[in-house]
Structure formats: structure tokens, C-alpha cells
């Protein structure tokens, strides 16, 4: 498909000579101009466009000429066939040879008596043997009389029909150029689409979704679709030339608004850009914009977990044979040391200042029956949200927050340094909220995925059914030092989802709870 990347409005028209004189200081086209001369670049662009356009039209002309030749050949063949039928009906005693069917052969000449034949017509050599069929007339020839058979109809022998229906004897030639004529009349010069402008006022980041809106500077009915590109980054401001993350592409957007859903905000910002496309060419990308994707991103501190817990990324599995010890030995054997630590993860380009440094080499961080693992990022302000999905066959499971000073023998909820929801499937099933060695049994269905909301300044720690957003329990506390996400599991496993924003439904419920205590707000 031919396309033309148009020049700016002030440049000369590509269909003719420049409408304005050459700017002062611009060398003559015959001279040598700098490579970055905008006037010469525009002239070269226009010349290329003219050449491309002429080439496209020449191809159209060639196609029409070929179609014309085929139609003329059909008319000649039909004329030869009807002439043959006419000769047979006029002289049944001596029929002429069959008309040629080869596309390059000449049609046969009609058969007339010698003295009635025009002077320019010569009897073919192959017909001389048939002259015995003729007899000299007894009276002078008058006007030649042709006897035709009633089965031959001459009136509509050759005509153009507007309906695509051809008879078997090819007497009606079907030619309908109405559709082609409409297509040629609709042939338009498609310019490069204008550059869209992203509307930040109408764009929204919420619930791990991004809704981006844009508009065109001028209305363009030729736009077919839009292309949106985005990428994650940890740097504010305009996008940098080199980034570790690639651009992700969304094609075929028909409107001027699009929503990206199910995102994981594992970085602080996201860059966006969009461009318009018509049937021929894509326009330039819009000016990139950067949106903040604030979310609580953390990882599990594998270097300080209990020796019977095997930690892989955000998944934890209890291993009676000492999963952590085996993992540490395997890493040391491979020469990797602590490269599996979240602090050294390549996915985190810039380490958070709230991230805890790795502590003692960790086999004695938690021991005995404190099957605990902590997150690696401190919570000391604002509101945060994360989710955890556990194996229902786990004999014991707990999720909550704890101070960094939590003892290595301390179980979650057994001291004043931790708050948690605890599920016990051993001997008897119980689901309770625990803090300072006090427990409150919860009379609610146990979900398979729990959402945790923590507002450090207001002292709220709430637990939700992550799927239905049903409130399970809320602690109202006064935190005296930063807290960490905390988890415990025995004979089971769980998986953590971080990089999540606080859901809108949770925000509404928390605003309601900030003025009035929940019915199950705190332990006595």
C-alpha cells in the first residue's frame, strides 16, 4: 500500500513547484546542501512522494489495460462465433470452416459471391476449393439478399449489460464498473495521522488498574485504530532513553480511552505513549507521560526465616527435613551465596530505603516452634495492602504484622510484638485473632485468600476476604515502632501477592471504621 509521510503545513505542496521562494541562505537544489537542511529534506520528501504516487498509478493503468485487452478479446471471439453461425445459416450447402478460437487468430471473413464481394476482400486460399458451390446468377445481381435462419437473433448481438449475467452464447457481455468507479472515486490521499495528546486529568490509577485517556488535536475520520505502549520504571519524570524494562504493546484500540487491568505494581512509576493509525500508515507517538503507581511492594526475607521453611520468591513451604538448610548449602555449593535474597533481586532496580538489611545469617533467627518468616520492607506510614493464599491442608497458618524485635522463639500472636489471624487445623479446627497471647474466635467462613490492610498512623490492622472484600477482623492498636509483614505455617504452604494497591472497597470500609469502631474491632 502506498503511503506518504506528509510535510509540515508550511512546506511546499508535494504536487507542484514550491509556492513560496526559497528561504534566504538556502543553496540552489543543484548545489551541495548540508545533510540537516530542512528545506532540502522537504523537497526530497516531496519528490519521493511524487515518484511513489506515479508508480502506483502506472500499476493501476497497466492493470486496467490488461483488463481491457481481455474484454476486447471476448468481444472479437463472440463476433467470430456469430459470424460463423450467420454463414452456416446463409449457405447450408457449403459451410465454412469453424472459426478460430485462438486468442491471437483473426476471425473468418464472411462468405459472399465473388461479384458481390467488396473489392478489398480476398477469398482465402483455403476456401478456393469451395467455389464449386457457387453458381452464376441468371439475371444481373441487384442488391445482395441474405437469407437468415429463424434460430439466429441479430438484434442484441453485442451490448454492455449492467447486471453480471452472461448467456451461454456470449451474446450479452457482462460489464459492471459501478463498484470500481465508486472505489476510484473514494481513492483518497491519506496523510500521516496527527499526534494524540494524553489527557492526564481523565486518566486514573486505582485497584491495580490504569485508565488512560487521550484526544486528537484535530478530528480525523480516517483513523482506524490506536496503539498504546507502556513500561515500568523507578524513575519519575520523562522516560529515559535506556530502561531495563521493555515497552509493552496494546494494538487495535478503537476508542480514545483504554484500561489496563490486573497489573502488578512492582515499580514506582509507569510510562505511557500512544499513536494513531489509519489504513496506510501509523503516526508519531505522543509525548510520553509518567504516572505514579504507588503500591506496597515487598519480598520475603529468606535469609532470616525458620530453618524448616523453604522460601522461593513469594512462596513458602514447610519442610520437615530442613528446607532452608538444604537451600543454603546448595547455594553455597554453586557459589551463589546470598544472591537469592530479595535485597539482591534484579527485578528491583532501586532498593527501598525502608528495606531491612540482611541480619545475622539466619538459622537461629526463628527456631523451635516459631515457624515464622518476615517481609523485608518496613511499614512506618500511610496505608498498605497485601494478600496471601494458603494451602487448605496446612495444619497451622498465620498472617499479620510484627515488630522487628520479635524474639526467635516467639510465635505470632503470643506476645505484644505481633498481631495475626491464626488458623488451626490440628486436632480441632479454629479460626481466631491473636495478640499478646489473647485469642478471639471468629465466627466467619474461613476464606482461602486473605487480604491484609495496615494503616500505621491510625493504628488499623484489618483482615478481609480477598475475593468478596468481607471484613473478617480489625485490630485497633497504637504502633510504637515500624512493623513488618509476618507469616507462619506448619505442615503446609502459602503464596504472597505484593505490589497491590488498597482496593477501593477496602478504602470505603476503612473510612467508615475510622469514625466508629467495628463490632469485632479489638481484643479485650
PDB file of C-alpha atoms in Angstrom, residues 363-521:
ATOM      1  CA  UNK A 363      19.448 -20.269  61.030  1.00  0.00           C
ATOM      2  CA  UNK A 364      18.797 -19.018  64.569  1.00  0.00           C
ATOM      3  CA  UNK A 365      16.571 -16.038  63.687  1.00  0.00           C
ATOM      4  CA  UNK A 366      13.469 -18.161  64.354  1.00  0.00           C
ATOM      5  CA  UNK A 367      13.690 -21.563  65.857  1.00  0.00           C
ATOM      6  CA  UNK A 368      11.838 -24.222  67.844  1.00  0.00           C
ATOM      7  CA  UNK A 369       8.064 -23.994  67.058  1.00  0.00           C
ATOM      8  CA  UNK A 370       8.211 -20.444  65.706  1.00  0.00           C
ATOM      9  CA  UNK A 371       7.844 -21.356  62.032  1.00  0.00           C
ATOM     10  CA  UNK A 372       7.963 -17.699  61.027  1.00  0.00           C
ATOM     11  CA  UNK A 373       9.143 -15.673  58.050  1.00  0.00           C
ATOM     12  CA  UNK A 374       9.044 -11.871  57.795  1.00  0.00           C
ATOM     13  CA  UNK A 375       8.804  -9.431  54.934  1.00  0.00           C
ATOM     14  CA  UNK A 376      11.830  -7.360  54.003  1.00  0.00           C
ATOM     15  CA  UNK A 377      10.199  -3.868  53.917  1.00  0.00           C
ATOM     16  CA  UNK A 378       9.221  -1.812  56.967  1.00  0.00           C
ATOM     17  CA  UNK A 379       5.796  -0.216  57.366  1.00  0.00           C
ATOM     18  CA  UNK A 380       6.074   3.148  59.119  1.00  0.00           C
ATOM     19  CA  UNK A 381       3.387   5.281  57.497  1.00  0.00           C
ATOM     20  CA  UNK A 382       0.494   5.570  55.050  1.00  0.00           C
ATOM     21  CA  UNK A 383      -1.727   2.610  54.276  1.00  0.00           C
ATOM     22  CA  UNK A 384      -0.634  -0.713  52.793  1.00  0.00           C
ATOM     23  CA  UNK A 385      -2.334  -3.813  51.446  1.00  0.00           C
ATOM     24  CA  UNK A 386      -1.245  -7.324  50.502  1.00  0.00           C
ATOM     25  CA  UNK A 387      -2.842 -10.740  50.058  1.00  0.00           C
ATOM     26  CA  UNK A 388      -1.904 -14.299  50.942  1.00  0.00           C
ATOM     27  CA  UNK A 389      -3.323 -17.570  49.648  1.00  0.00           C
ATOM     28  CA  UNK A 390      -2.616 -20.665  51.741  1.00  0.00           C
ATOM     29  CA  UNK A 391      -2.949 -24.400  51.272  1.00  0.00           C
ATOM     30  CA  UNK A 392      -6.154 -25.569  52.959  1.00  0.00           C
ATOM     31  CA  UNK A 393      -4.418 -28.788  54.017  1.00  0.00           C
ATOM     32  CA  UNK A 394      -1.975 -26.829  56.187  1.00  0.00           C
ATOM     33  CA  UNK A 395      -2.177 -27.908  59.818  1.00  0.00           C
ATOM     34  CA  UNK A 396      -1.491 -24.358  61.032  1.00  0.00           C
ATOM     35  CA  UNK A 397      -1.257 -20.995  59.321  1.00  0.00           C
ATOM     36  CA  UNK A 398      -0.995 -17.366  60.463  1.00  0.00           C
ATOM     37  CA  UNK A 399      -0.724 -13.943  58.832  1.00  0.00           C
ATOM     38  CA  UNK A 400      -0.286 -10.486  60.372  1.00  0.00           C
ATOM     39  CA  UNK A 401       2.389  -7.963  61.308  1.00  0.00           C
ATOM     40  CA  UNK A 402       5.180  -7.919  63.867  1.00  0.00           C
ATOM     41  CA  UNK A 403       7.857  -5.646  65.242  1.00  0.00           C
ATOM     42  CA  UNK A 404      11.387  -6.224  64.059  1.00  0.00           C
ATOM     43  CA  UNK A 405      12.257  -7.100  67.661  1.00  0.00           C
ATOM     44  CA  UNK A 406      10.100 -10.251  67.622  1.00  0.00           C
ATOM     45  CA  UNK A 407      12.001 -12.975  69.524  1.00  0.00           C
ATOM     46  CA  UNK A 408      13.308 -16.050  67.787  1.00  0.00           C
ATOM     47  CA  UNK A 409      11.172 -18.334  69.978  1.00  0.00           C
ATOM     48  CA  UNK A 410       8.064 -16.126  69.774  1.00  0.00           C
ATOM     49  CA  UNK A 411       5.066 -17.369  67.844  1.00  0.00           C
ATOM     50  CA  UNK A 412       2.808 -14.879  66.082  1.00  0.00           C
ATOM     51  CA  UNK A 413       0.103 -13.521  68.387  1.00  0.00           C
ATOM     52  CA  UNK A 414       1.671 -14.942  71.529  1.00  0.00           C
ATOM     53  CA  UNK A 415       3.435 -11.688  72.520  1.00  0.00           C
ATOM     54  CA  UNK A 416       2.681  -7.965  72.424  1.00  0.00           C
ATOM     55  CA  UNK A 417       5.053  -7.576  69.469  1.00  0.00           C
ATOM     56  CA  UNK A 418       2.781  -9.244  66.899  1.00  0.00           C
ATOM     57  CA  UNK A 419      -0.850  -9.289  65.660  1.00  0.00           C
ATOM     58  CA  UNK A 420      -2.284 -12.013  63.433  1.00  0.00           C
ATOM     59  CA  UNK A 421      -5.179 -14.169  62.261  1.00  0.00           C
ATOM     60  CA  UNK A 422      -4.473 -17.806  63.045  1.00  0.00           C
ATOM     61  CA  UNK A 423      -5.994 -20.945  61.520  1.00  0.00           C
ATOM     62  CA  UNK A 424      -5.543 -24.255  63.350  1.00  0.00           C
ATOM     63  CA  UNK A 425      -6.411 -27.489  61.537  1.00  0.00           C
ATOM     64  CA  UNK A 426      -4.674 -29.757  64.041  1.00  0.00           C
ATOM     65  CA  UNK A 427      -6.900 -31.884  66.313  1.00  0.00           C
ATOM     66  CA  UNK A 428      -9.705 -29.316  66.189  1.00  0.00           C
ATOM     67  CA  UNK A 429     -10.407 -26.545  63.682  1.00  0.00           C
ATOM     68  CA  UNK A 430     -10.308 -22.970  64.969  1.00  0.00           C
ATOM     69  CA  UNK A 431     -10.069 -19.564  63.306  1.00  0.00           C
ATOM     70  CA  UNK A 432      -9.119 -16.748  65.653  1.00  0.00           C
ATOM     71  CA  UNK A 433      -7.498 -13.322  66.017  1.00  0.00           C
ATOM     72  CA  UNK A 434      -4.452 -13.301  68.319  1.00  0.00           C
ATOM     73  CA  UNK A 435      -2.428 -10.618  70.090  1.00  0.00           C
ATOM     74  CA  UNK A 436      -0.462 -10.594  73.377  1.00  0.00           C
ATOM     75  CA  UNK A 437      -1.333 -14.269  73.989  1.00  0.00           C
ATOM     76  CA  UNK A 438      -5.057 -13.478  73.824  1.00  0.00           C
ATOM     77  CA  UNK A 439      -7.339 -15.018  71.242  1.00  0.00           C
ATOM     78  CA  UNK A 440     -10.801 -14.196  69.923  1.00  0.00           C
ATOM     79  CA  UNK A 441     -12.614 -16.889  67.952  1.00  0.00           C
ATOM     80  CA  UNK A 442     -14.043 -15.567  64.693  1.00  0.00           C
ATOM     81  CA  UNK A 443     -17.476 -16.808  63.659  1.00  0.00           C
ATOM     82  CA  UNK A 444     -16.989 -16.234  59.944  1.00  0.00           C
ATOM     83  CA  UNK A 445     -16.306 -18.557  56.996  1.00  0.00           C
ATOM     84  CA  UNK A 446     -12.611 -19.191  56.541  1.00  0.00           C
ATOM     85  CA  UNK A 447     -11.530 -17.857  53.110  1.00  0.00           C
ATOM     86  CA  UNK A 448      -8.780 -19.420  51.067  1.00  0.00           C
ATOM     87  CA  UNK A 449      -7.276 -15.996  50.294  1.00  0.00           C
ATOM     88  CA  UNK A 450      -6.891 -13.279  52.958  1.00  0.00           C
ATOM     89  CA  UNK A 451      -6.280  -9.574  52.332  1.00  0.00           C
ATOM     90  CA  UNK A 452      -4.348  -7.578  54.953  1.00  0.00           C
ATOM     91  CA  UNK A 453      -4.763  -3.799  55.353  1.00  0.00           C
ATOM     92  CA  UNK A 454      -2.427  -1.809  57.605  1.00  0.00           C
ATOM     93  CA  UNK A 455      -2.699   1.908  58.362  1.00  0.00           C
ATOM     94  CA  UNK A 456       0.287   2.696  60.535  1.00  0.00           C
ATOM     95  CA  UNK A 457      -0.644   6.251  61.588  1.00  0.00           C
ATOM     96  CA  UNK A 458      -4.231   5.467  62.543  1.00  0.00           C
ATOM     97  CA  UNK A 459      -3.302   2.106  64.095  1.00  0.00           C
ATOM     98  CA  UNK A 460      -5.673  -0.036  61.993  1.00  0.00           C
ATOM     99  CA  UNK A 461      -4.848  -3.617  61.089  1.00  0.00           C
ATOM    100  CA  UNK A 462      -7.782  -5.182  59.188  1.00  0.00           C
ATOM    101  CA  UNK A 463      -8.231  -8.576  57.547  1.00  0.00           C
ATOM    102  CA  UNK A 464     -10.578  -9.175  54.613  1.00  0.00           C
ATOM    103  CA  UNK A 465     -11.818 -11.966  52.446  1.00  0.00           C
ATOM    104  CA  UNK A 466      -9.697 -11.081  49.413  1.00  0.00           C
ATOM    105  CA  UNK A 467     -12.341 -12.243  46.939  1.00  0.00           C
ATOM    106  CA  UNK A 468     -15.532 -10.799  48.429  1.00  0.00           C
ATOM    107  CA  UNK A 469     -13.928  -7.958  50.485  1.00  0.00           C
ATOM    108  CA  UNK A 470     -15.868  -9.126  53.550  1.00  0.00           C
ATOM    109  CA  UNK A 471     -14.348  -7.754  56.759  1.00  0.00           C
ATOM    110  CA  UNK A 472     -13.052 -10.577  58.968  1.00  0.00           C
ATOM    111  CA  UNK A 473     -11.491  -8.694  61.866  1.00  0.00           C
ATOM    112  CA  UNK A 474      -9.910  -5.337  62.748  1.00  0.00           C
ATOM    113  CA  UNK A 475      -7.254  -4.605  65.364  1.00  0.00           C
ATOM    114  CA  UNK A 476      -7.124  -1.059  66.732  1.00  0.00           C
ATOM    115  CA  UNK A 477      -3.607  -0.586  68.076  1.00  0.00           C
ATOM    116  CA  UNK A 478      -1.015   2.087  68.700  1.00  0.00           C
ATOM    117  CA  UNK A 479       2.155   1.031  66.969  1.00  0.00           C
ATOM    118  CA  UNK A 480       5.266   2.248  68.765  1.00  0.00           C
ATOM    119  CA  UNK A 481       7.747   1.203  66.081  1.00  0.00           C
ATOM    120  CA  UNK A 482       7.691   0.147  62.416  1.00  0.00           C
ATOM    121  CA  UNK A 483       6.166  -3.232  61.677  1.00  0.00           C
ATOM    122  CA  UNK A 484       6.877  -5.943  59.131  1.00  0.00           C
ATOM    123  CA  UNK A 485       4.544  -8.367  57.314  1.00  0.00           C
ATOM    124  CA  UNK A 486       4.714 -11.650  59.204  1.00  0.00           C
ATOM    125  CA  UNK A 487       3.678 -15.211  58.298  1.00  0.00           C
ATOM    126  CA  UNK A 488       3.772 -18.619  59.915  1.00  0.00           C
ATOM    127  CA  UNK A 489       2.976 -22.083  58.561  1.00  0.00           C
ATOM    128  CA  UNK A 490       3.275 -25.632  59.813  1.00  0.00           C
ATOM    129  CA  UNK A 491       2.888 -28.708  57.607  1.00  0.00           C
ATOM    130  CA  UNK A 492       1.662 -26.649  54.690  1.00  0.00           C
ATOM    131  CA  UNK A 493       2.440 -23.825  52.284  1.00  0.00           C
ATOM    132  CA  UNK A 494       1.279 -20.375  51.177  1.00  0.00           C
ATOM    133  CA  UNK A 495       1.854 -17.742  48.480  1.00  0.00           C
ATOM    134  CA  UNK A 496       2.018 -13.960  48.957  1.00  0.00           C
ATOM    135  CA  UNK A 497       0.835 -11.317  46.464  1.00  0.00           C
ATOM    136  CA  UNK A 498       2.541  -7.949  46.861  1.00  0.00           C
ATOM    137  CA  UNK A 499       2.682  -4.861  44.673  1.00  0.00           C
ATOM    138  CA  UNK A 500      -1.040  -4.299  45.270  1.00  0.00           C
ATOM    139  CA  UNK A 501      -2.876  -1.051  45.806  1.00  0.00           C
ATOM    140  CA  UNK A 502      -5.508  -0.677  48.513  1.00  0.00           C
ATOM    141  CA  UNK A 503      -8.810  -1.724  46.841  1.00  0.00           C
ATOM    142  CA  UNK A 504     -11.493   0.933  46.604  1.00  0.00           C
ATOM    143  CA  UNK A 505     -13.944  -1.240  48.557  1.00  0.00           C
ATOM    144  CA  UNK A 506     -11.448  -1.568  51.405  1.00  0.00           C
ATOM    145  CA  UNK A 507     -10.858   2.191  51.452  1.00  0.00           C
ATOM    146  CA  UNK A 508     -14.585   2.810  51.839  1.00  0.00           C
ATOM    147  CA  UNK A 509     -14.893   0.333  54.712  1.00  0.00           C
ATOM    148  CA  UNK A 510     -11.850   1.756  56.461  1.00  0.00           C
ATOM    149  CA  UNK A 511     -13.231   5.283  56.280  1.00  0.00           C
ATOM    150  CA  UNK A 512     -16.367   4.011  57.931  1.00  0.00           C
ATOM    151  CA  UNK A 513     -14.331   2.271  60.642  1.00  0.00           C
ATOM    152  CA  UNK A 514     -12.190   5.316  61.305  1.00  0.00           C
ATOM    153  CA  UNK A 515     -15.148   7.119  62.899  1.00  0.00           C
ATOM    154  CA  UNK A 516     -16.829   4.159  64.585  1.00  0.00           C
ATOM    155  CA  UNK A 517     -15.267   1.005  65.994  1.00  0.00           C
ATOM    156  CA  UNK A 518     -16.168  -2.240  64.303  1.00  0.00           C
ATOM    157  CA  UNK A 519     -18.308  -4.768  66.161  1.00  0.00           C
ATOM    158  CA  UNK A 520     -15.322  -7.080  66.274  1.00  0.00           C
ATOM    159  CA  UNK A 521     -12.747  -4.317  66.339  1.00  0.00           C
TER     160      UNK A 521
END
